[in-house]
CSV table of C-alpha atoms and ligand atoms in Angstrom, one decimal:
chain,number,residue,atom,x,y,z
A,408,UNK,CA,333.3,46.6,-35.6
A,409,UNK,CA,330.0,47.1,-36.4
A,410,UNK,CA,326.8,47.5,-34.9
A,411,UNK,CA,325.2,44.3,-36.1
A,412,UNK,CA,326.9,41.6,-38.2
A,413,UNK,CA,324.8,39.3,-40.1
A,414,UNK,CA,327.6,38.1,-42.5
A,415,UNK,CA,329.5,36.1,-39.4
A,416,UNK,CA,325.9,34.0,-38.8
A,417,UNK,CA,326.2,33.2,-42.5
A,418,UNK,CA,329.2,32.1,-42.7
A,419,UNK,CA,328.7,29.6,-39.5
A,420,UNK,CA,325.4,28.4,-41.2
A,421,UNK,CA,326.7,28.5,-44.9
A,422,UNK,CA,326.4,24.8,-45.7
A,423,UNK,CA,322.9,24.2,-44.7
A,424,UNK,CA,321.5,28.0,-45.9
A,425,UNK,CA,323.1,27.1,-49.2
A,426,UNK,CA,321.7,23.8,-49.0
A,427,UNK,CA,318.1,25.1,-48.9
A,428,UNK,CA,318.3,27.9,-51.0
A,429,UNK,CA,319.5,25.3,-54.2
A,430,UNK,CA,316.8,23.4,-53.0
A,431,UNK,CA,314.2,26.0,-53.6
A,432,UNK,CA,315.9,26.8,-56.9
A,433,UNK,CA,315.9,23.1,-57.9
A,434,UNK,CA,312.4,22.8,-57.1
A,435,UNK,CA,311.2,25.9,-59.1
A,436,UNK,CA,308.4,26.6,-56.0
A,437,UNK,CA,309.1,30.1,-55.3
A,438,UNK,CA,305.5,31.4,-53.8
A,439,UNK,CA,303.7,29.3,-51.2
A,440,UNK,CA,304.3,25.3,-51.7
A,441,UNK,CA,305.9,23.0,-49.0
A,442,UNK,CA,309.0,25.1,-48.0
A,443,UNK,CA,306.0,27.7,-46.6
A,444,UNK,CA,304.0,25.1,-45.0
A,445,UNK,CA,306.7,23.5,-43.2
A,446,UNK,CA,308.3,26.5,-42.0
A,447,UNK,CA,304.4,27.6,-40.2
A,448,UNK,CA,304.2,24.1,-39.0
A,449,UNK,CA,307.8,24.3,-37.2
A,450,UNK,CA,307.1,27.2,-35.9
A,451,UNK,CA,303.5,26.7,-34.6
A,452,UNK,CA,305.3,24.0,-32.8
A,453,UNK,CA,308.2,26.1,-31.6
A,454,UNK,CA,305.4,28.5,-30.2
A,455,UNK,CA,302.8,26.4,-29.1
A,456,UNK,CA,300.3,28.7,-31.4
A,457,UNK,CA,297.4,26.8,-33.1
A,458,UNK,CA,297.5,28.3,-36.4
A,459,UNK,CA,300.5,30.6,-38.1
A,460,UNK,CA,299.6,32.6,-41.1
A,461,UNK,CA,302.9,34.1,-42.9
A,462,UNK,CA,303.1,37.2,-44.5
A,463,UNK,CA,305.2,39.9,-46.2
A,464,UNK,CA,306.6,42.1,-43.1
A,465,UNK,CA,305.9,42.4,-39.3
A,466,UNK,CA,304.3,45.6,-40.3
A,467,UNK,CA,301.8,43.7,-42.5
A,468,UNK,CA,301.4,41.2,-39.4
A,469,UNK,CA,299.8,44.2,-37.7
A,470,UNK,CA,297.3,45.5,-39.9
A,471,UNK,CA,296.4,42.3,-41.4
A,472,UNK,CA,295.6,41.5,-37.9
A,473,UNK,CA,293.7,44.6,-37.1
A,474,UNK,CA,291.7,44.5,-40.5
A,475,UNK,CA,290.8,40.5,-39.4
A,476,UNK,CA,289.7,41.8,-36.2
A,477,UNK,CA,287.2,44.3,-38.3
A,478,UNK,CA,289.2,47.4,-37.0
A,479,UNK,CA,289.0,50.4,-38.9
A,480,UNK,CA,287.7,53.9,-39.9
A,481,UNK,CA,286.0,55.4,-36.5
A,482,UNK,CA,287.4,53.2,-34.4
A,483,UNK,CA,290.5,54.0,-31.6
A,484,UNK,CA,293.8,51.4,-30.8
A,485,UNK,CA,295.5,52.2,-27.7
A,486,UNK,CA,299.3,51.5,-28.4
A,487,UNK,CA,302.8,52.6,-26.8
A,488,UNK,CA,304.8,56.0,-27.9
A,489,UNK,CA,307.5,53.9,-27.6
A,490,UNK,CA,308.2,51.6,-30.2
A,491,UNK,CA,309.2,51.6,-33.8
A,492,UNK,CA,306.7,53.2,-36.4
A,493,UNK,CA,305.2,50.2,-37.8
A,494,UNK,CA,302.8,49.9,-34.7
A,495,UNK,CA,301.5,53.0,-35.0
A,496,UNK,CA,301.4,53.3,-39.0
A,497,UNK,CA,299.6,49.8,-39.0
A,498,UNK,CA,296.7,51.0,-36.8
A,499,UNK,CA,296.7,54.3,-39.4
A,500,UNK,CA,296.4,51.8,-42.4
A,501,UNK,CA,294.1,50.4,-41.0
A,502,UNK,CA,291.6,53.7,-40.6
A,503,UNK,CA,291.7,53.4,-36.6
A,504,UNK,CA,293.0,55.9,-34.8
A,505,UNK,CA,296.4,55.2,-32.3
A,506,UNK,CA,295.7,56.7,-29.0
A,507,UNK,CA,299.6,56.6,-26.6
A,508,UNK,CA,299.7,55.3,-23.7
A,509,UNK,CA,303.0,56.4,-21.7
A,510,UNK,CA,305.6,53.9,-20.6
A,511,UNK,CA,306.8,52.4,-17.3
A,512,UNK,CA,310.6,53.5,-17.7
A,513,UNK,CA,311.9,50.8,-15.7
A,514,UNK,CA,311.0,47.9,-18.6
A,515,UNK,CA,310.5,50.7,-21.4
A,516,UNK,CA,306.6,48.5,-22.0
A,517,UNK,CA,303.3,50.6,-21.6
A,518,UNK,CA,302.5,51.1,-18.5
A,519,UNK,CA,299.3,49.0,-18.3
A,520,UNK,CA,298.0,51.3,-15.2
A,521,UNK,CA,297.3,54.2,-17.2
A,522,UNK,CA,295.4,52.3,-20.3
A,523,UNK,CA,291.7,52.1,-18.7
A,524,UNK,CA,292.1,56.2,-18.2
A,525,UNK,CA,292.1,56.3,-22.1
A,526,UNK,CA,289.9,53.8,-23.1
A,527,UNK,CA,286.1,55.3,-24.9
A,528,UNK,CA,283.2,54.1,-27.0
A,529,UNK,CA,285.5,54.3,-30.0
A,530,UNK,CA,288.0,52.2,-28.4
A,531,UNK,CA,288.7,48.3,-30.2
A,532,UNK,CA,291.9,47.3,-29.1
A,533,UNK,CA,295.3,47.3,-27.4
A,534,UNK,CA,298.7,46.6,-29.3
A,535,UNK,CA,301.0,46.0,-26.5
A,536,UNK,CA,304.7,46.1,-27.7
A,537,UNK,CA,307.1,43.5,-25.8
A,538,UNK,CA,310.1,46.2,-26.6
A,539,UNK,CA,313.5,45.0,-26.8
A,540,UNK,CA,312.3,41.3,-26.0
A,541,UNK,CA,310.8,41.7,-23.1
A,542,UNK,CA,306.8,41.2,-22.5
A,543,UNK,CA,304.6,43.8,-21.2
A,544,UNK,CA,302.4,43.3,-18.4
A,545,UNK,CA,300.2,40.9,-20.0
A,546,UNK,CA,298.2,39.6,-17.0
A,547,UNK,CA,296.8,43.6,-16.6
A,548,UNK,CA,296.5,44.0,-20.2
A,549,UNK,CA,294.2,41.0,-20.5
A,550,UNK,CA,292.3,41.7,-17.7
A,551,UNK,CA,291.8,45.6,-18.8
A,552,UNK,CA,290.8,44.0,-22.1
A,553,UNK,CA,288.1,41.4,-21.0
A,554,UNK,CA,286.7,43.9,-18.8
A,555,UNK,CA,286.0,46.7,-21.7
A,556,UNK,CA,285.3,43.9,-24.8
A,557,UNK,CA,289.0,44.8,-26.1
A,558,UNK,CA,290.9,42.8,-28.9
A,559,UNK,CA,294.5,42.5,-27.9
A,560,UNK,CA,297.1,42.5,-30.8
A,561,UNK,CA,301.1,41.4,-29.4
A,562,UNK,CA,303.4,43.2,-31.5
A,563,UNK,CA,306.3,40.3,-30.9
A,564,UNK,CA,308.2,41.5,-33.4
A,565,UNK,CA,311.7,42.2,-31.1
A,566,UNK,CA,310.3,39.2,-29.0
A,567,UNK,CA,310.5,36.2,-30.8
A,568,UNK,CA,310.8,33.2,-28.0
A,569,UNK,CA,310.2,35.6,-25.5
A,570,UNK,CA,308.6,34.1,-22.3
A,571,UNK,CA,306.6,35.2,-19.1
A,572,UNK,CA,305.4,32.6,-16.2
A,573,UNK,CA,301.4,33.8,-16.4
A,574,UNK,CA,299.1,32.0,-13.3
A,575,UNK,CA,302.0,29.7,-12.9
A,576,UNK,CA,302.6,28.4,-16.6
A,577,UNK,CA,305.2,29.7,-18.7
A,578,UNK,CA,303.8,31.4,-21.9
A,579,UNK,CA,305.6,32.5,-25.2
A,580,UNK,CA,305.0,36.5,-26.9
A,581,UNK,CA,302.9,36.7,-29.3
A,582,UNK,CA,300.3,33.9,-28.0
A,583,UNK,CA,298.6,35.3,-25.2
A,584,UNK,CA,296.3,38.1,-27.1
A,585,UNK,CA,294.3,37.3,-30.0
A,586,UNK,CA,296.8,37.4,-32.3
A,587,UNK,CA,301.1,37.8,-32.3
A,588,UNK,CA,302.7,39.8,-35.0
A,589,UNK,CA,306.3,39.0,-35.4
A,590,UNK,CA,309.0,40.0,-38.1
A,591,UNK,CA,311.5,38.5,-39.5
A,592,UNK,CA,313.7,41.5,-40.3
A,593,UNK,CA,317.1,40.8,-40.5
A,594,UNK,CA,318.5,42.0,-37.6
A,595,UNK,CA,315.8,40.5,-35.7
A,596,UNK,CA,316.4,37.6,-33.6
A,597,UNK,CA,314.7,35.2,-36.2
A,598,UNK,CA,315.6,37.2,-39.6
A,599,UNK,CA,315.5,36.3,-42.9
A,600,UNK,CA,317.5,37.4,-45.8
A,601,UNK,CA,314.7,39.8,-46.7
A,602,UNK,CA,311.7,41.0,-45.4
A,603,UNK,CA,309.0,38.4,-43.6
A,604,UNK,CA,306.9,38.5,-41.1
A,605,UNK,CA,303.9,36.1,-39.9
A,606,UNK,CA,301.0,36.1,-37.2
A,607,UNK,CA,300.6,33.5,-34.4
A,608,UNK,CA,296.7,32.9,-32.6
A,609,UNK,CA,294.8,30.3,-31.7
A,610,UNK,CA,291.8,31.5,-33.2
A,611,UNK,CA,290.7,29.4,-36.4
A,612,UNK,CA,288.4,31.8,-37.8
A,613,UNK,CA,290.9,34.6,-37.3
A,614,UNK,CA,293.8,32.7,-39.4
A,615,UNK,CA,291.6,31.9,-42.0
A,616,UNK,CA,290.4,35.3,-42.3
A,617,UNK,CA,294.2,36.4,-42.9
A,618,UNK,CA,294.9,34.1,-45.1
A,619,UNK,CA,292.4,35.2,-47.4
A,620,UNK,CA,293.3,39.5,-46.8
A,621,UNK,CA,297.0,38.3,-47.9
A,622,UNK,CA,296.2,36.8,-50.9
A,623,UNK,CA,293.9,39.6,-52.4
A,624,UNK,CA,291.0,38.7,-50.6
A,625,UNK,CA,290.7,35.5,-52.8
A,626,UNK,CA,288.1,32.7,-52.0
A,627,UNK,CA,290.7,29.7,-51.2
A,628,UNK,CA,288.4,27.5,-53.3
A,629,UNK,CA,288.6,30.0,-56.4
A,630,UNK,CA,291.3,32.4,-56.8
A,631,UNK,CA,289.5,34.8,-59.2
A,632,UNK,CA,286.3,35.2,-56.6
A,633,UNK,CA,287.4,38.1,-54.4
A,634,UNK,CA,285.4,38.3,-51.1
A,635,UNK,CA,286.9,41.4,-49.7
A,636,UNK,CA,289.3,43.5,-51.0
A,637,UNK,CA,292.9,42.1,-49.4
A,638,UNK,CA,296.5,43.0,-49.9
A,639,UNK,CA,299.6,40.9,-51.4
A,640,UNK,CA,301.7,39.9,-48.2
A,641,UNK,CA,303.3,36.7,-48.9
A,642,UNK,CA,306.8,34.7,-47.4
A,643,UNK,CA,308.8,33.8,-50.4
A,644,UNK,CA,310.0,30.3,-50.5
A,645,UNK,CA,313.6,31.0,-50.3
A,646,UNK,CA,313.2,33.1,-47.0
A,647,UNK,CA,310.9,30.2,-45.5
A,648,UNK,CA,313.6,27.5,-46.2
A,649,UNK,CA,316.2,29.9,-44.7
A,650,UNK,CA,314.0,30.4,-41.7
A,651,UNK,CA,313.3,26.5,-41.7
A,652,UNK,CA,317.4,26.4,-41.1
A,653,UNK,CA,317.4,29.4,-38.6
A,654,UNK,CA,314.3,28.4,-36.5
A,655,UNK,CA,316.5,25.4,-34.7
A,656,UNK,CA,319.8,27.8,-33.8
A,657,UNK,CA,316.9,30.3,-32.0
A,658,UNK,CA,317.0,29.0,-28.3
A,659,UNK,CA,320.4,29.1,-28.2
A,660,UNK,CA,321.3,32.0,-30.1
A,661,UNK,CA,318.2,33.5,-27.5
A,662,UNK,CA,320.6,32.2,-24.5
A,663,UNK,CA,323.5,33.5,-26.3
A,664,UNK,CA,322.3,37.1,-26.0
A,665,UNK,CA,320.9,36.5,-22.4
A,666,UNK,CA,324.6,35.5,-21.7
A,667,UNK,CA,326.5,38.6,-23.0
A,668,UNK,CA,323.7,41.2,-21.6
A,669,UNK,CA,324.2,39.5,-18.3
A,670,UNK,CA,328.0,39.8,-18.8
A,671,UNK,CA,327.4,43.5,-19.8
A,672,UNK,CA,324.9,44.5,-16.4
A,673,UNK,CA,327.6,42.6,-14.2
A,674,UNK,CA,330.5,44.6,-15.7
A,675,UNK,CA,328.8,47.9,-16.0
A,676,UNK,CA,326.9,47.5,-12.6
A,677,UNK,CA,328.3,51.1,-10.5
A,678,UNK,CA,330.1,52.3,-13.5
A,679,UNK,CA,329.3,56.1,-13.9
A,680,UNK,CA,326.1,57.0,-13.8
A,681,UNK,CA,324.8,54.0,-16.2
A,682,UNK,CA,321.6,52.6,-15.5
A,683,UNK,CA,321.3,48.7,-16.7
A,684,UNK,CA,318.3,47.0,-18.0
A,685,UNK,CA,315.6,45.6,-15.8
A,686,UNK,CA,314.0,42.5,-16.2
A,687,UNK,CA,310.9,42.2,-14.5
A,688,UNK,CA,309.7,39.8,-12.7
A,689,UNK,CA,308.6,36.4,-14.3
A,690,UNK,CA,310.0,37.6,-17.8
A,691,UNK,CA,312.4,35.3,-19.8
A,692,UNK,CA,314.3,38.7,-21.5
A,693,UNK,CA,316.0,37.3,-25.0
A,694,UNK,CA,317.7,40.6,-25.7
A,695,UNK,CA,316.9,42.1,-29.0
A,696,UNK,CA,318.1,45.2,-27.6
A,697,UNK,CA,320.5,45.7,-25.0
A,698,UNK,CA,319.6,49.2,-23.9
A,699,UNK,CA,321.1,50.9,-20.9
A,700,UNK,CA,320.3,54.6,-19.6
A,701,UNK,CA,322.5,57.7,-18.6
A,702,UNK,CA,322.1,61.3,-18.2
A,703,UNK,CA,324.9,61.8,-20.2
A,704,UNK,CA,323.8,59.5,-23.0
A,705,UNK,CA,324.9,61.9,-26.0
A,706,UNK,CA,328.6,62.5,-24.0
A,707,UNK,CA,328.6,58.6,-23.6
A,708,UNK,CA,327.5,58.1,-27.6
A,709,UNK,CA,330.4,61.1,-29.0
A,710,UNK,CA,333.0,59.1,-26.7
A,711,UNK,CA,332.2,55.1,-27.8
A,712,UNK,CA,331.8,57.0,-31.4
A,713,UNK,CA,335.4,58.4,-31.6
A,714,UNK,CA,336.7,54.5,-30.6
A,715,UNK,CA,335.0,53.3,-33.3
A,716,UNK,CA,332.2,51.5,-30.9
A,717,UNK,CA,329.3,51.8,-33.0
A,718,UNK,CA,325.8,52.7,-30.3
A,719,UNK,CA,322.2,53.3,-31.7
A,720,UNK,CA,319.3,54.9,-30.4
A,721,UNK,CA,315.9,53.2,-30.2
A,722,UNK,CA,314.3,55.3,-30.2
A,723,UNK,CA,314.8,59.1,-30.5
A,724,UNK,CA,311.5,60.7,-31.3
A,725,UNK,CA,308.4,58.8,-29.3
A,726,UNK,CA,305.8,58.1,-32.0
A,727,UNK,CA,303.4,61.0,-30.8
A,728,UNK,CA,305.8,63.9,-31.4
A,729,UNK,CA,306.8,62.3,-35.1
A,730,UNK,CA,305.9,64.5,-38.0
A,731,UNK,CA,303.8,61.8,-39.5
A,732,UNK,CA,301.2,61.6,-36.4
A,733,UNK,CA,301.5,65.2,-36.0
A,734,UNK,CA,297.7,65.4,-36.7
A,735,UNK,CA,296.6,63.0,-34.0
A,736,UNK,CA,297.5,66.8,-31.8
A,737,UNK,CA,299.8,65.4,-29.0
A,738,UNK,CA,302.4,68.1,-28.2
A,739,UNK,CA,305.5,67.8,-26.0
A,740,UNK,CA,305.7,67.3,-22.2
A,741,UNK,CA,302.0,65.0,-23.0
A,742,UNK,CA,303.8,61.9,-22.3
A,743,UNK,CA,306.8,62.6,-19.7
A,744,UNK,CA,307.9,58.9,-19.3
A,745,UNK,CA,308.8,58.4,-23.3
A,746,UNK,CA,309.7,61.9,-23.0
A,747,UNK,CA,312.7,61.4,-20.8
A,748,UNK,CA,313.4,58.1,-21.4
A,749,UNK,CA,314.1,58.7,-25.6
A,750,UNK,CA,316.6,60.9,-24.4
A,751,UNK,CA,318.7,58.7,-22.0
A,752,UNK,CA,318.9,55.3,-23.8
A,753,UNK,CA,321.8,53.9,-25.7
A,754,UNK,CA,321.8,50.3,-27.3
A,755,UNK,CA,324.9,48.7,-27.1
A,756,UNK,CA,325.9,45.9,-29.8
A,757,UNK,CA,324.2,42.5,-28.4
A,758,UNK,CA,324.2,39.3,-31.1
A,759,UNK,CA,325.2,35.8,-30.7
A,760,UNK,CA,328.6,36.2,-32.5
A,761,UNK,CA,329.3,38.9,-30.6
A,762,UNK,CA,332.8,37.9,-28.8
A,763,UNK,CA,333.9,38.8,-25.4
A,764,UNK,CA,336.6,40.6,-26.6
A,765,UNK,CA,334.5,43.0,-28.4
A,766,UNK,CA,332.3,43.4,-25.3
A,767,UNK,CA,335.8,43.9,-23.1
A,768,UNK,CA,336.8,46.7,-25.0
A,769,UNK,CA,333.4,48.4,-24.0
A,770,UNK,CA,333.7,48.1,-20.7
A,771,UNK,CA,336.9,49.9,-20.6
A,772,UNK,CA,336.0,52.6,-22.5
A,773,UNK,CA,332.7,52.9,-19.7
A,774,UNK,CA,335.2,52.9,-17.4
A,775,UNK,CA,337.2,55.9,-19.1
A,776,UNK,CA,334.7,58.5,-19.5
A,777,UNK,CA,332.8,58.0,-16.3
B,1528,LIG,C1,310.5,45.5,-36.8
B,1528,LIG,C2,309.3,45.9,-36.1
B,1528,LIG,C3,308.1,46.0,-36.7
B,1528,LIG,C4,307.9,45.8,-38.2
B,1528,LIG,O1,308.4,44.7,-38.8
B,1528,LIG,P1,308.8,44.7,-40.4
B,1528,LIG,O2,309.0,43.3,-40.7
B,1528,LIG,O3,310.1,45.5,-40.5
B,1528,LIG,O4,307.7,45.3,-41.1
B,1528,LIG,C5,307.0,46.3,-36.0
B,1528,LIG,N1,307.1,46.5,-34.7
B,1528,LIG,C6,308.2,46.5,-34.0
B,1528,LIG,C7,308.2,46.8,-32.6
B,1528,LIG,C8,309.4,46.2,-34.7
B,1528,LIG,O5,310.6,46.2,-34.0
């Protein structure tokens, strides 16, 4: 067993993926053209986001979005220790500065009561991170940032589909700030086959603004007149006809992983010392993670390990005590919550072809060691 399995989603989808990848060979388009415009306009729709603007990478969603937003050298984005890299090293690209914010470690989000204590002159903007598919505490966040003039960035890339009910209506991640990052790593709920990655926002002037930083900066009415200097972060054609196929399965491969974390909490509800993953309140969780906690997460890991049930950590060093931001000078102990928390989580294996009888065989083993 592994830990994810991308080949058994292929081979339920083989017909149509094969279908549109011969397309996209047949029609010799392999940059831009209709495959890419119709894959933004199904999705806009799927998200109810005004404009979609796709890129490279989720990582380039980020600091394409932060450049757009005029972000850079001298200037401070308040993040979460607790994510993957990309957050952080997208707010570094971009010349800003990431200041950590610690988490709440019941939902594993930033902890949106301790942002205004950091917030200065230098600060721009906030990159919440809706962590393992579940949104932060947008309602705060936005407040926080209207109140201080702050941009907020969604890094949506684990919460594609994603909903929270805000003042009563039910909103997707990634279009409640000024712009969503997503990616569409494989192993993310939307992936590719290959890297991609888009923004979402509702903001004209924005999109337009990363259009033209992906494509080199180019004027859109004459390639060879560079306005500002840009990057190359494009979604091939092949990947946006495979998404095109994906993009209807996503609701229900969304419920799918709902149905086997809710399976999972039920069965492993008193076992041991294991705590189970909280959804808070008004959040529509879809599951990119499955993470529980124990105190005895690395006895727990050793044990699944030697029956072959493969476990990973997400994530074991919180961004501000990696080597890489070692010069921002936060030491240990400075933010207790990650802290604790990177040591007692263990993701279990969650994706729709997961079956029951794989999960089963879990459970049992819980059972065993605790
Ligand atoms: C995957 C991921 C990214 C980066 O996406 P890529 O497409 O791999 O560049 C950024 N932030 C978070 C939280 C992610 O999980």
């Amino acid at each position: 067993m592994d830990f994810f399995d991308l080949k058994k989603q292929y081979q339920n989808l083989k017909p149509e993926i094969d279908a549109a990848v011969s397309r996209v060979f047949k029609k010799g388009v392999f940059i831009g053209g209709e495959e890419v415009e119709s894959f933004e306009k199904e999705i806009a729709e799927f998200l109810d986001a005004r404009h979609i603007v796709s890129l490279n990478s989720g990582t380039d969603a980020l600091y394409l979005a932060l450049r757009a937003l005029d972000v850079g050298s001298g200037d401070e984005v308040i993040t979460t220790p607790f994510t993957f890299i990309a957050t952080a090293e997208a707010i570094a690209a971009s010349g800003a500065k990431p200041v950590f914010v610690d988490i709440n470690p019941k939902t594993f989000n930033v902890d949106a009561s301790k942002i205004e204590a950091v917030i200065t002159k230098k600060t721009k903007a906030i990159i919440p991170v809706h962590l393992y598919g579940q949104m932060a505490e947008m309602e705060k966040i936005l407040t926080i940032a209207k109140k201080h003039n702050l941009k907020i960035i969604e890094d949506a890339a684990q919460a594609i589909g994603s909903e929270r009910i805000i003042k009563g209506k039910k909103k997707n991640a990634g279009t409640i700030g000024d712009v969503g990052c997503f990616s569409f790593f494989p192993t993310k709920n939307l992936g590719a086959y290959g890297d991609g990655g888009m923004v979402a926002t509702n903001n004209k002037v924005l999109a337009d603004k990363i259009r033209i930083l992906k494509t080199h900066g180019s004027s859109p009415k004459n390639k060879y007149n560079n306005l500002v200097l840009g990057i190359n972060s494009r979604l091939d054609a092949i990947q946006a006809a495979i998404l095109g196929v994906k993009i209807k399965f996503l609701p229900k491969w969304n419920k799918k992983r709902e149905k086997l974390a809710l399976w999972y909490t039920k069965n492993l509800l008193g076992v041991g010392n294991i705590i189970t993953p909280f959804v808070a309140e008004n959040n529509m969780h879809i599951y990119h993670q499955y993470v529980i906690k124990s105190e005895k997460r690395d006895k727990l890991r050793e044990f699944l390990k030697a029956h072959k049930i493969p476990t990973l950590i997400h994530y074991p060093t919180p961004l501000h005590l990696q080597p890489a931001l070692k010069y921002l000078g936060y030491k240990k102990y400075d933010l207790p919550e990650t802290e604790q928390t990177s040591e007692e989580i263990l993701s279990l294996p969650i994706y729709p072809e997961l079956s029951r009888i794989d999960q089963k065989c879990y459970h049992r083993y819980h059972k065993r060691i605790l």
